[in-house]
Coordinates of C-alpha atoms in Angstrom, one line a residue:
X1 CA -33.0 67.1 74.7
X2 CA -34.7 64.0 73.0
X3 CA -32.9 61.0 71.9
X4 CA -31.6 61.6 68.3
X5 CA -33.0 58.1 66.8
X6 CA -31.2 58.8 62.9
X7 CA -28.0 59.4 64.8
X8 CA -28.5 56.4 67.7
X9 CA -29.1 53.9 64.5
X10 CA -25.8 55.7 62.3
X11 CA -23.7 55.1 65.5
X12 CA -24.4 51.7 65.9
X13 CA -24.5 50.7 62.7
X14 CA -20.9 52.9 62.7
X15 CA -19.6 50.8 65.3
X16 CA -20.2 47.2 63.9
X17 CA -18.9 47.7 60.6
X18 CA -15.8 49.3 61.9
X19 CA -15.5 46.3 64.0
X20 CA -16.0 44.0 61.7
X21 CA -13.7 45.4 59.6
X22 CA -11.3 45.2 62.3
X23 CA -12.2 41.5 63.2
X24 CA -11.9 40.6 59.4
X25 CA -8.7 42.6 59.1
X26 CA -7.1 40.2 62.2
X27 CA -8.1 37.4 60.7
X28 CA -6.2 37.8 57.5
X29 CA -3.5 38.9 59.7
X30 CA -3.1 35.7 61.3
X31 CA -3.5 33.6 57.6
X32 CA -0.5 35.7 56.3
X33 CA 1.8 35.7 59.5
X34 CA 1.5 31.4 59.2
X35 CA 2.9 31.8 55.7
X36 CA 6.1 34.6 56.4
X37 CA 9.1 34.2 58.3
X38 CA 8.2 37.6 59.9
X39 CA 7.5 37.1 63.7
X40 CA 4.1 38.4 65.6
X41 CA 5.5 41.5 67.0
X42 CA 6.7 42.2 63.3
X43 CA 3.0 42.0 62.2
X44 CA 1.5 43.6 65.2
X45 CA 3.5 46.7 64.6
X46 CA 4.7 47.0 61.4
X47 CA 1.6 45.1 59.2
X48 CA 4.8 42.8 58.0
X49 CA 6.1 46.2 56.3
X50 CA 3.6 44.8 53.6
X51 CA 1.2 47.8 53.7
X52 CA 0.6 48.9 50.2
X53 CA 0.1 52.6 48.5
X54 CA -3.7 52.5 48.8
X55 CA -4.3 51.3 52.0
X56 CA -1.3 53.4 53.4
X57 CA -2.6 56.8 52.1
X58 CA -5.5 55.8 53.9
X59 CA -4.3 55.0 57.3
X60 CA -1.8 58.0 56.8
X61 CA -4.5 60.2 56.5
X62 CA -6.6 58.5 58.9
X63 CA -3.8 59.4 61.7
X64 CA -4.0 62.9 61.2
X65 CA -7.5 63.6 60.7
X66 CA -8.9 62.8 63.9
X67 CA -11.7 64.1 66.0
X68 CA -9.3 66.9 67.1
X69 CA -9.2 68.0 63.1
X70 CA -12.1 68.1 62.4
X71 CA -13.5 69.8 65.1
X72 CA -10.8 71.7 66.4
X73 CA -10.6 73.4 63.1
X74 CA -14.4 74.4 63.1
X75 CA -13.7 75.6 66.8
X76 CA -11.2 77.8 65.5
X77 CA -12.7 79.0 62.9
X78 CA -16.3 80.2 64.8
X79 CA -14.0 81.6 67.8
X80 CA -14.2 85.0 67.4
X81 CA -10.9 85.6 69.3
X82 CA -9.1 83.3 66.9
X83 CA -10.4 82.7 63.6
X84 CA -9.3 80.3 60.1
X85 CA -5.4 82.4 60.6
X86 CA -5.6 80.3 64.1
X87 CA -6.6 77.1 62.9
X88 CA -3.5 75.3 63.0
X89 CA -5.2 72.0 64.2
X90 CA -5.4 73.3 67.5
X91 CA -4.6 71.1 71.1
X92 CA -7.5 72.2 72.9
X93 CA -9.2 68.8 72.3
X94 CA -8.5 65.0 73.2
X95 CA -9.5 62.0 71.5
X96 CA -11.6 59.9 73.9
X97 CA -13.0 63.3 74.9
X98 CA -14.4 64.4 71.9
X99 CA -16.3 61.8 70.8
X100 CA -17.9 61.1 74.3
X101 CA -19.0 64.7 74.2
X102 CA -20.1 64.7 70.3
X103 CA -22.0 61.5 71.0
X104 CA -23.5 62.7 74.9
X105 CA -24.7 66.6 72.9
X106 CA -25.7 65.0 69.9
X107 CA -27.9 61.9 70.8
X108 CA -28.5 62.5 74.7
X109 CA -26.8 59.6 75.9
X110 CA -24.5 59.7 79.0
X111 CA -20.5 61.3 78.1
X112 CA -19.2 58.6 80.4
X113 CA -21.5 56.2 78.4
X114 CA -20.3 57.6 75.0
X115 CA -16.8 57.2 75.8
X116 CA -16.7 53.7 77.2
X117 CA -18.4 52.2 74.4
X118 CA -16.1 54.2 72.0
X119 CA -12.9 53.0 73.9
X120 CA -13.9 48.8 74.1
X121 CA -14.9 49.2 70.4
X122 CA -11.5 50.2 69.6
X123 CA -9.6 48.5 72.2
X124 CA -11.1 45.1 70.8
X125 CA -10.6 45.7 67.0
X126 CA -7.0 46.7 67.9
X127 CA -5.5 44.3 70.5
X128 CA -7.6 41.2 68.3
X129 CA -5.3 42.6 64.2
X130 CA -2.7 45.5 65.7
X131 CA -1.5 47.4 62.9
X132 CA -3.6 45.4 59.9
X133 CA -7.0 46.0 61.9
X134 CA -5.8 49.4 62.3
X135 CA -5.2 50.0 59.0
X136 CA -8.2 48.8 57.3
X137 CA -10.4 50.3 59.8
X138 CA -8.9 53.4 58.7
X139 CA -10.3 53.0 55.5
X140 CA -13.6 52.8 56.0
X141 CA -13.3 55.7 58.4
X142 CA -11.7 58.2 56.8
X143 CA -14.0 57.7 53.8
X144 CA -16.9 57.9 55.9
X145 CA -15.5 61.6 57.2
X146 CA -15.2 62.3 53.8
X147 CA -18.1 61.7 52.5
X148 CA -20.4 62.4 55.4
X149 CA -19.1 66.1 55.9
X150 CA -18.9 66.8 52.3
X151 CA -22.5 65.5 52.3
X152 CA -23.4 68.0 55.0
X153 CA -21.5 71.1 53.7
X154 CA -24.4 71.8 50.9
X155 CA -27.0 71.4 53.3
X156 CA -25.2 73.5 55.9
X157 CA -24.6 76.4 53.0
X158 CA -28.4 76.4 51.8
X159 CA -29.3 77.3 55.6
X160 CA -31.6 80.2 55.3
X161 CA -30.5 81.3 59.4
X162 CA -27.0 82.9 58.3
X163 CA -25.7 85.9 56.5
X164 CA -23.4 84.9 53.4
X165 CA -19.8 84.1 54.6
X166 CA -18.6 86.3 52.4
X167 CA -19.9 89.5 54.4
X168 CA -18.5 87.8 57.5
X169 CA -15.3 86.7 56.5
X170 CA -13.8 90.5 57.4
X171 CA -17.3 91.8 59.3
X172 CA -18.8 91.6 62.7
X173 CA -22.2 90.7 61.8
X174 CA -23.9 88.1 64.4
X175 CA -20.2 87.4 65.4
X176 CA -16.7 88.1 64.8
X177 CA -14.5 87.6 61.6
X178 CA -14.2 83.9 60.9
X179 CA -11.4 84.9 59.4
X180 CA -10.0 86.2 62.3
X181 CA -6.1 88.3 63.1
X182 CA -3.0 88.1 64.1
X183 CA -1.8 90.8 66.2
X184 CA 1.6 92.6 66.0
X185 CA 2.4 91.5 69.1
X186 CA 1.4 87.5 68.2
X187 CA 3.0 87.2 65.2
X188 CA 6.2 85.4 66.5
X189 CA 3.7 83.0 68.4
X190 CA 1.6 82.5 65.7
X191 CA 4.7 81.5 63.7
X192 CA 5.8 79.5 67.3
X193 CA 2.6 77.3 66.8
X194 CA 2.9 76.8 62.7
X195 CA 5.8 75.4 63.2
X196 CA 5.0 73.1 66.1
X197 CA 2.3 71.9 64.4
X198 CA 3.9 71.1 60.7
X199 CA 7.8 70.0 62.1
X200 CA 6.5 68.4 65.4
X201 CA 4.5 65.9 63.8
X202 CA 7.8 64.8 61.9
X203 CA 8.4 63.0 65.4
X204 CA 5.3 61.2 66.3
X205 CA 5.7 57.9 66.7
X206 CA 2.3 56.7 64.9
X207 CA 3.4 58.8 61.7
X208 CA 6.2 56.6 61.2
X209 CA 4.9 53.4 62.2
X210 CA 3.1 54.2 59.2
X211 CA 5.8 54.7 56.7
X212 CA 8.2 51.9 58.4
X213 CA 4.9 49.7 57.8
X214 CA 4.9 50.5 53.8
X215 CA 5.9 47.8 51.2
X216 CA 8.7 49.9 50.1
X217 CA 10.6 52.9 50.5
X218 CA 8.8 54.4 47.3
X219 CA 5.5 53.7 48.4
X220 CA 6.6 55.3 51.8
X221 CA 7.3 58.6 49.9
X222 CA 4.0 58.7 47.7
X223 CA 2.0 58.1 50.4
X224 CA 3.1 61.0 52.1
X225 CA 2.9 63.2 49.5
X226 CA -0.8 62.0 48.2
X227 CA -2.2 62.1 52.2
X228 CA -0.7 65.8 52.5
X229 CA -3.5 66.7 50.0
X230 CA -6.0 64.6 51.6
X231 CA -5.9 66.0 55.0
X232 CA -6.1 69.8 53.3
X233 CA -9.6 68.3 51.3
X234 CA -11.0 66.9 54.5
X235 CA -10.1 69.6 56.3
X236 CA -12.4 72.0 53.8
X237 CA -16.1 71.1 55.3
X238 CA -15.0 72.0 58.6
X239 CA -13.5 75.3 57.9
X240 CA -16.8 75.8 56.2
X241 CA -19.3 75.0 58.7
X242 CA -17.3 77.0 61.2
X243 CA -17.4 79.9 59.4
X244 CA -21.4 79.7 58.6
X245 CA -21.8 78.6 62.4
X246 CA -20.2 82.4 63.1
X247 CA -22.5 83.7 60.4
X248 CA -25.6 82.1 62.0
X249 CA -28.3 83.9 64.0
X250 CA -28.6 81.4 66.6
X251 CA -31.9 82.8 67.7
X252 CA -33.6 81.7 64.5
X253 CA -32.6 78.4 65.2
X254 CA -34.2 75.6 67.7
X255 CA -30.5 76.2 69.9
X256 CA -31.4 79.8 70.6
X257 CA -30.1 82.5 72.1
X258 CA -27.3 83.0 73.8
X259 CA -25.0 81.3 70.9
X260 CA -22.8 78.2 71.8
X261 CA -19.9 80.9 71.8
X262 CA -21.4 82.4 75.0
X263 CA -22.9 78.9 76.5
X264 CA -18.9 78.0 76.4
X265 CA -19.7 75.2 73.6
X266 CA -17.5 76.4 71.1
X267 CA -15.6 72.9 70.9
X268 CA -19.0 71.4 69.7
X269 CA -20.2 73.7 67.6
X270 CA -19.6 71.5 64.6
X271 CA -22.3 68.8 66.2
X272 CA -24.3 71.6 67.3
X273 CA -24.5 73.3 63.8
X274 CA -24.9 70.2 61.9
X275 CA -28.1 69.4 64.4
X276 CA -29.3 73.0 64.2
X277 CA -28.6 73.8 60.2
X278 CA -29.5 70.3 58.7
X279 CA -32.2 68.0 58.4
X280 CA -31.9 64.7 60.9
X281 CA -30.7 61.8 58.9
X282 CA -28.0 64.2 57.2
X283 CA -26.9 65.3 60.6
X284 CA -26.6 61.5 61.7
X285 CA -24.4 61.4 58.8
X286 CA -22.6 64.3 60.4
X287 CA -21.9 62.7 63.8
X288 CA -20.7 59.3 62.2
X289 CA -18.1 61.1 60.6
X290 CA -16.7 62.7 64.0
X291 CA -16.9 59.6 65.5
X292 CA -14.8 58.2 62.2
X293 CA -12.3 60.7 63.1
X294 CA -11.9 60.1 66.7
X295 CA -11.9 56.3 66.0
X296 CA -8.7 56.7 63.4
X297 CA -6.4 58.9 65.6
X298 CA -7.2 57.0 68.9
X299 CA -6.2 53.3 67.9
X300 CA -3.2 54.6 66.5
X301 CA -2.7 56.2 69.8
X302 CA -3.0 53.2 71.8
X303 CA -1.0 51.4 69.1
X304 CA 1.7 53.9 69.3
X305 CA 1.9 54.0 72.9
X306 CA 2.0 50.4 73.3
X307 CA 4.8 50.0 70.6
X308 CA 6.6 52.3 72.5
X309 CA 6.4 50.4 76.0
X310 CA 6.8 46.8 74.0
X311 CA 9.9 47.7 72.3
X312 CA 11.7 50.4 74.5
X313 CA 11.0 49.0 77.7
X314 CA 9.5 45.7 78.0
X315 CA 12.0 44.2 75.4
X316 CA 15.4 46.0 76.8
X317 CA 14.5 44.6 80.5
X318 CA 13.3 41.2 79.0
X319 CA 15.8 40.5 75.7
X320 CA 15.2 36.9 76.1
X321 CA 11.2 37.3 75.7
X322 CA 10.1 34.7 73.2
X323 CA 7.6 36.0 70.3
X324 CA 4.3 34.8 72.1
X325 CA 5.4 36.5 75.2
X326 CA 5.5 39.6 73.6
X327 CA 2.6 39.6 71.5
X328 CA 0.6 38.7 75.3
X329 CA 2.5 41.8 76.1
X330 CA 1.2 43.7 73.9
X331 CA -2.5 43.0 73.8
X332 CA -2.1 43.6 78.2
X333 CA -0.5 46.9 76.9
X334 CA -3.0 48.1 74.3
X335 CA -5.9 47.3 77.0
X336 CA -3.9 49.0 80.0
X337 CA -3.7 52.3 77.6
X338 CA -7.0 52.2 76.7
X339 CA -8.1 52.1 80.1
X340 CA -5.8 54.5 81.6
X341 CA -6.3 57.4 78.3
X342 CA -10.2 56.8 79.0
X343 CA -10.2 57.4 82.8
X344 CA -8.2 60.5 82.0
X345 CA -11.3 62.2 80.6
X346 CA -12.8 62.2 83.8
X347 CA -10.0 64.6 84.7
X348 CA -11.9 67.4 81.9
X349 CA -9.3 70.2 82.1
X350 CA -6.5 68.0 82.3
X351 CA -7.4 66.6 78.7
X352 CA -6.1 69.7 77.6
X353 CA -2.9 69.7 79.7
X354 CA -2.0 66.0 78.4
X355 CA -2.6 67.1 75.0
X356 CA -0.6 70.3 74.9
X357 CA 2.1 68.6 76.9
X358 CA 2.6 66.0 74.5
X359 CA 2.8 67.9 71.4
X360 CA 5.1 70.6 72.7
X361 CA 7.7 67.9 74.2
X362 CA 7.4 66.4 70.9
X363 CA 8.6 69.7 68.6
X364 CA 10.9 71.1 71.8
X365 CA 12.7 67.7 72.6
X366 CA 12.0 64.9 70.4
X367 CA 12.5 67.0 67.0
X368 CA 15.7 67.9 67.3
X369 CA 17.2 63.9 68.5
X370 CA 15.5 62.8 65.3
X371 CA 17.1 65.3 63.0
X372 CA 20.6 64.1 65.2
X373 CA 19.7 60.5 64.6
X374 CA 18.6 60.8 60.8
X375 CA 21.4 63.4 59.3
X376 CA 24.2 64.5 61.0
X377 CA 27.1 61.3 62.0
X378 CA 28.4 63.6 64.4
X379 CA 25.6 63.4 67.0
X380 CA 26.1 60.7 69.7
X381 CA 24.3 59.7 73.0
X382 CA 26.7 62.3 74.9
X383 CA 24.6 64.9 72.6
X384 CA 21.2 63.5 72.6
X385 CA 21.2 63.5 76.8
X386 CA 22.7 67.0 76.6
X387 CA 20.1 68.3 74.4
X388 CA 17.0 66.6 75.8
X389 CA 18.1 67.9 79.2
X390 CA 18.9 71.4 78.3
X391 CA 15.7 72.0 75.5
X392 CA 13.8 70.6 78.9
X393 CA 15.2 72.8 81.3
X394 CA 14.8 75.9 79.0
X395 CA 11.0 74.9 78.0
X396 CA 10.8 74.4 81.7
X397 CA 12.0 77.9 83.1
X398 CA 9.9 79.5 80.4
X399 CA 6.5 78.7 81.8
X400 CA 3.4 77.5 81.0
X401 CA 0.2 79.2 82.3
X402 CA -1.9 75.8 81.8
X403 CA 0.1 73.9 84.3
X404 CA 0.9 77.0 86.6
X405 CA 4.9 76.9 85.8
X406 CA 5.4 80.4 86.3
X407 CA 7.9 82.5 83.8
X408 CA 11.7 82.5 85.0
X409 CA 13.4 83.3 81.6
X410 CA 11.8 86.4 80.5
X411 CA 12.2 87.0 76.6
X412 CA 11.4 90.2 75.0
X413 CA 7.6 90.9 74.5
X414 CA 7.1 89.0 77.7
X415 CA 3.5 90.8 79.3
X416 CA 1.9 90.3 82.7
X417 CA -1.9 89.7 81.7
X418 CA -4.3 89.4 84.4
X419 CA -1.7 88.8 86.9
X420 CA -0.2 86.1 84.8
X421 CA 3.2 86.4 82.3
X422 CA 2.6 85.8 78.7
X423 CA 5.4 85.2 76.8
X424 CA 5.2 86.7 73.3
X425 CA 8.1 85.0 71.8
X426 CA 8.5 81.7 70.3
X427 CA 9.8 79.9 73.1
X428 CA 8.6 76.3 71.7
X429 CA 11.0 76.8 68.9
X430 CA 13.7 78.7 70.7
X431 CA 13.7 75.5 73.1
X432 CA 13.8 73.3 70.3
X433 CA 17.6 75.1 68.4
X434 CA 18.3 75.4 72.0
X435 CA 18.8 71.2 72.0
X436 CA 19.5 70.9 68.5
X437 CA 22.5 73.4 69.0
X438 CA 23.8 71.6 72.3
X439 CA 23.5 67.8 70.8
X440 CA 25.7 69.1 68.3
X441 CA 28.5 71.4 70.6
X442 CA 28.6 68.0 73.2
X443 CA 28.6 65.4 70.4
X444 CA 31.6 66.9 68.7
X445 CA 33.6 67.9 72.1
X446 CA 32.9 64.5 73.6
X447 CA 34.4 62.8 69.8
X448 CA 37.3 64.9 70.4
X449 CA 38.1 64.1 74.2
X450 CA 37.8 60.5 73.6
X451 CA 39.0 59.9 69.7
X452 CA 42.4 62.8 70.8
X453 CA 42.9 60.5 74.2
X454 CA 42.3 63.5 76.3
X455 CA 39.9 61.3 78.3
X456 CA 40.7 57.9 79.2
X457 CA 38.5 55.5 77.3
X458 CA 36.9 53.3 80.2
X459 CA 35.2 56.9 81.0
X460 CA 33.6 56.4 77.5
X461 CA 29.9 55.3 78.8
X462 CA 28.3 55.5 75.2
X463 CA 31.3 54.1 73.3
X464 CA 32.0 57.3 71.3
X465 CA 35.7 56.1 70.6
X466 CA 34.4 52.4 69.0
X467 CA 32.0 54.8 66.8
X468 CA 35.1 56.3 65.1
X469 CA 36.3 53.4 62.7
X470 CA 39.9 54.2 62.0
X471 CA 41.2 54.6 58.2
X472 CA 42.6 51.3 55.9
X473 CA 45.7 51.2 56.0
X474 CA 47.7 52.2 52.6
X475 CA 47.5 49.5 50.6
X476 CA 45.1 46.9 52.6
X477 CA 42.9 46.3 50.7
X478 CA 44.4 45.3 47.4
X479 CA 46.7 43.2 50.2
X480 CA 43.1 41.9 51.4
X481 CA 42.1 40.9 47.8
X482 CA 38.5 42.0 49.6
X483 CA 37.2 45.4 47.2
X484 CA 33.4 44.9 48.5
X485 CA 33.6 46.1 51.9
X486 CA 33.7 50.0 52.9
X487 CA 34.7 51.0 56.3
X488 CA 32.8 54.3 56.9
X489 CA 32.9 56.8 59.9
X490 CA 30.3 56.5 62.7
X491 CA 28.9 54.0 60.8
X492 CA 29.3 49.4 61.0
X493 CA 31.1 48.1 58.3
X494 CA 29.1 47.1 55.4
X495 CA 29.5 44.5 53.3

């Protein structure tokens, strides 16, 4: 394949604005944190909780629609085993690895190439403004994934090499239904996977980072609302293109027969489509945009991951850690991250494991502590270790066929395919009550034993009993004179 010039020139030219951006973006960072009482971490992490509606719906949108988005949804869409009922924003994809391999089919250059250069771009623009760079880098990606696939789309749809989608979308004409089906049998998994992907998310840490980020609670809510329509619009082109990619006759096209279905491209067919279905500089449009994407989800990724390890860990083992120390800390951390997500793609297969892994322990685990944590007082930390270790024993004993854990707890329409159990039932969400269920039964017995005296209260490890402020006394506080303070169960005084 010959070197795609138009897309070479759109990457580059791709890559230096958004690190400019970035660059610019740190700088102002640094001229607003000499002028607030906020401290570095505050602004590395949080953008000074100064990030405002338009910049926020734009980073919030940013997060979501990543290279995994947009082309997971047009993989979806032209697999003729799945179809637009499976395109759920599916796992089968990885950042780092999808734009090494958009950039290595599209414009010939090495994967391990494309990756690297992807990874120190973002690394830089990243560890130089944190949050801030993060943010306004988002903005001029996610507009150029707007733009540049809504560019292609008419392009794509004036093709002359595919049948109209509307024959296809029920017909097996040079494919199967883009449409696609849900068996009998797959409904409860389909459902299983809906609501992974829509209540899951609830629990990633980089979705709120965002809205902890926001200049106020309002502007929290309205962004939100305002980026749930954004991703749907984005989302269009790619649904599109996937379906006219199953429409196409490949073998009136410079690809060729056999169809990237049966070369086992389907993950690229969005690239491939765009390079096959539209003239040069508007496919070099096309690949900026899925490099856009895969930029915007994987700095918040490495942002994410290091806030996690600042906070969580390096802070609790270091709680006397001055502010410089920590913001050293975190630069080491987004760098280490960087390095160690990009070697992982080496690993191919893998990718997918990681990916999958990380999503389901987010809905099965993670979901149900937050809903604990957020609304109901009851729940304490004899609860939340309960319920993480029970949802993880469960999701454990149910298997997995990509990691080889075979099925022990066999729920009804479990099958043996191929030599391999499948289970039919929506185990990812069964896991996830499962917890929910038991943080709530051992929060509320362990209240009891300690509050009642039944236990002794040096056993009490998570100071359950000091949780439990007791009532005023009759009478205190007119005797107080004091009417501004509340004492309210489970919760500190507030004045």
């Amino acid at each position: 394949m010959a070197l795609n010039i138009p897309g070479l020139i759109m990457m580059i030219i791709f890559y230096l604005l958004v690190l400019g951006i970035g660059i610019w973006a740190s700088v102002k960072s640094k001229k607003m944190e000499k002028n607030t009482q906020g401290g570095q971490v505050e602004f590395s992490f949080l953008a000074n909780r100064s990030v405002s509606l338009v910049v926020g719906v734009f980073t919030m949108t940013a997060t979501w629609v990543g290279g995994g988005f947009v082309l997971g949804i047009a993989e979806s869409v032209y697999d003729p085993t799945r179809g637009l009922v499976w395109a759920l924003v599916p796992l089968q994809t990885f950042i780092a690895f999808i734009i090494g391999a958009t950039m290595s089919v599209v414009i010939d250059l090495s994967f391990s190439v494309c990756v690297w250069i992807s990874t120190v771009v973002v690394i830089i623009y990243t560890v130089l403004g944190g949050l801030y760079s993060v943010a306004y880098t988002d903005i001029i990606q996610i507009s150029l994934v707007f733009l540049s696939l809504w560019l292609c789309v008419p392009f794509v749809l004036t093709s002359d090499v595919y049948t109209d989608i509307s024959e296809t979308v029920f017909n097996h004409t040079h494919h199967g239904s883009w449409l696609g089906h849900v068996e009998s049998d797959e409904v409860w998994r389909w459902i299983d996977q809906f609501l992974l992907m829509t209540l899951g998310n609830l629990a990633a840490q980089d979705f709120h980072q965002r809205t902890l980020s926001s200049s106020s609670m309002s502007t929290a809510r309205i962004i939100c609302f305002i980026a749930a329509g954004a991703v749907v619009i984005v989302g269009i082109p790619s649904v599109l293109i996937g379906a006219v990619a199953a429409s196409t006759d490949w073998n009136c096209t410079s690809y060729g027969s056999p169809s990237p279905y049966e070369r086992g491209q389907a993950a690229m067919v969005l690239p491939i489509t765009l390079q096959n279905l539209t003239p040069i500089y508007i496919s070099a449009f096309g690949i900026g945009a899925i490099a856009a994407a895969a930029m915007s989800s994987a700095d918040s990724l490495l942002l994410s991951a290091t806030t996690i390890f600042t906070t969580n860990i390096y802070q609790t083992i270091r709680s006397q850690a001055s502010d410089k120390e920590l913001q050293w800390v975190i630069r080491l951390s987004i760098v280490a991250a960087g390095l160690v997500g990009t070697s992982l793609t080496y690993l191919e297969n893998a990718i997918m494991m990681f990916w999958i892994l990380g999503s389901d322990l987010t809905y099965s685990i993670l979901l149900p502590q937050l809903i604990c944590v957020l609304f109901i007082r009851v729940s304490n930390g004899y609860g939340a270790a309960a319920g993480f270790a029970i949802a993880f024993i469960i999701r454990v004993l149910c298997g997995e066929p990509l990691f080889g854990l075979p099925v022990i707890l066999h729920f009804p329409g479990c099958t043996l395919e191929d030599g391999v159990y499948v289970q039919r039932f929506p185990v990812k969400t069964f896991c996830m009550l499962s917890g929910l269920v038991s943080i709530l039964l051992v929060s509320y017995v362990a209240s009891l034993l300690f509050n009642k005296g039944i236990l002794p209260e040096r056993w009490d490890v998570f100071k359950v009993k000091s949780q439990e402020a007791p009532p005023p006394a009759e009478g205190a506080r007119e005797a107080d004179g004091d009417d501004k303070c509340v004492s309210e169960p489970m919760l500190d005084t507030k004045c």
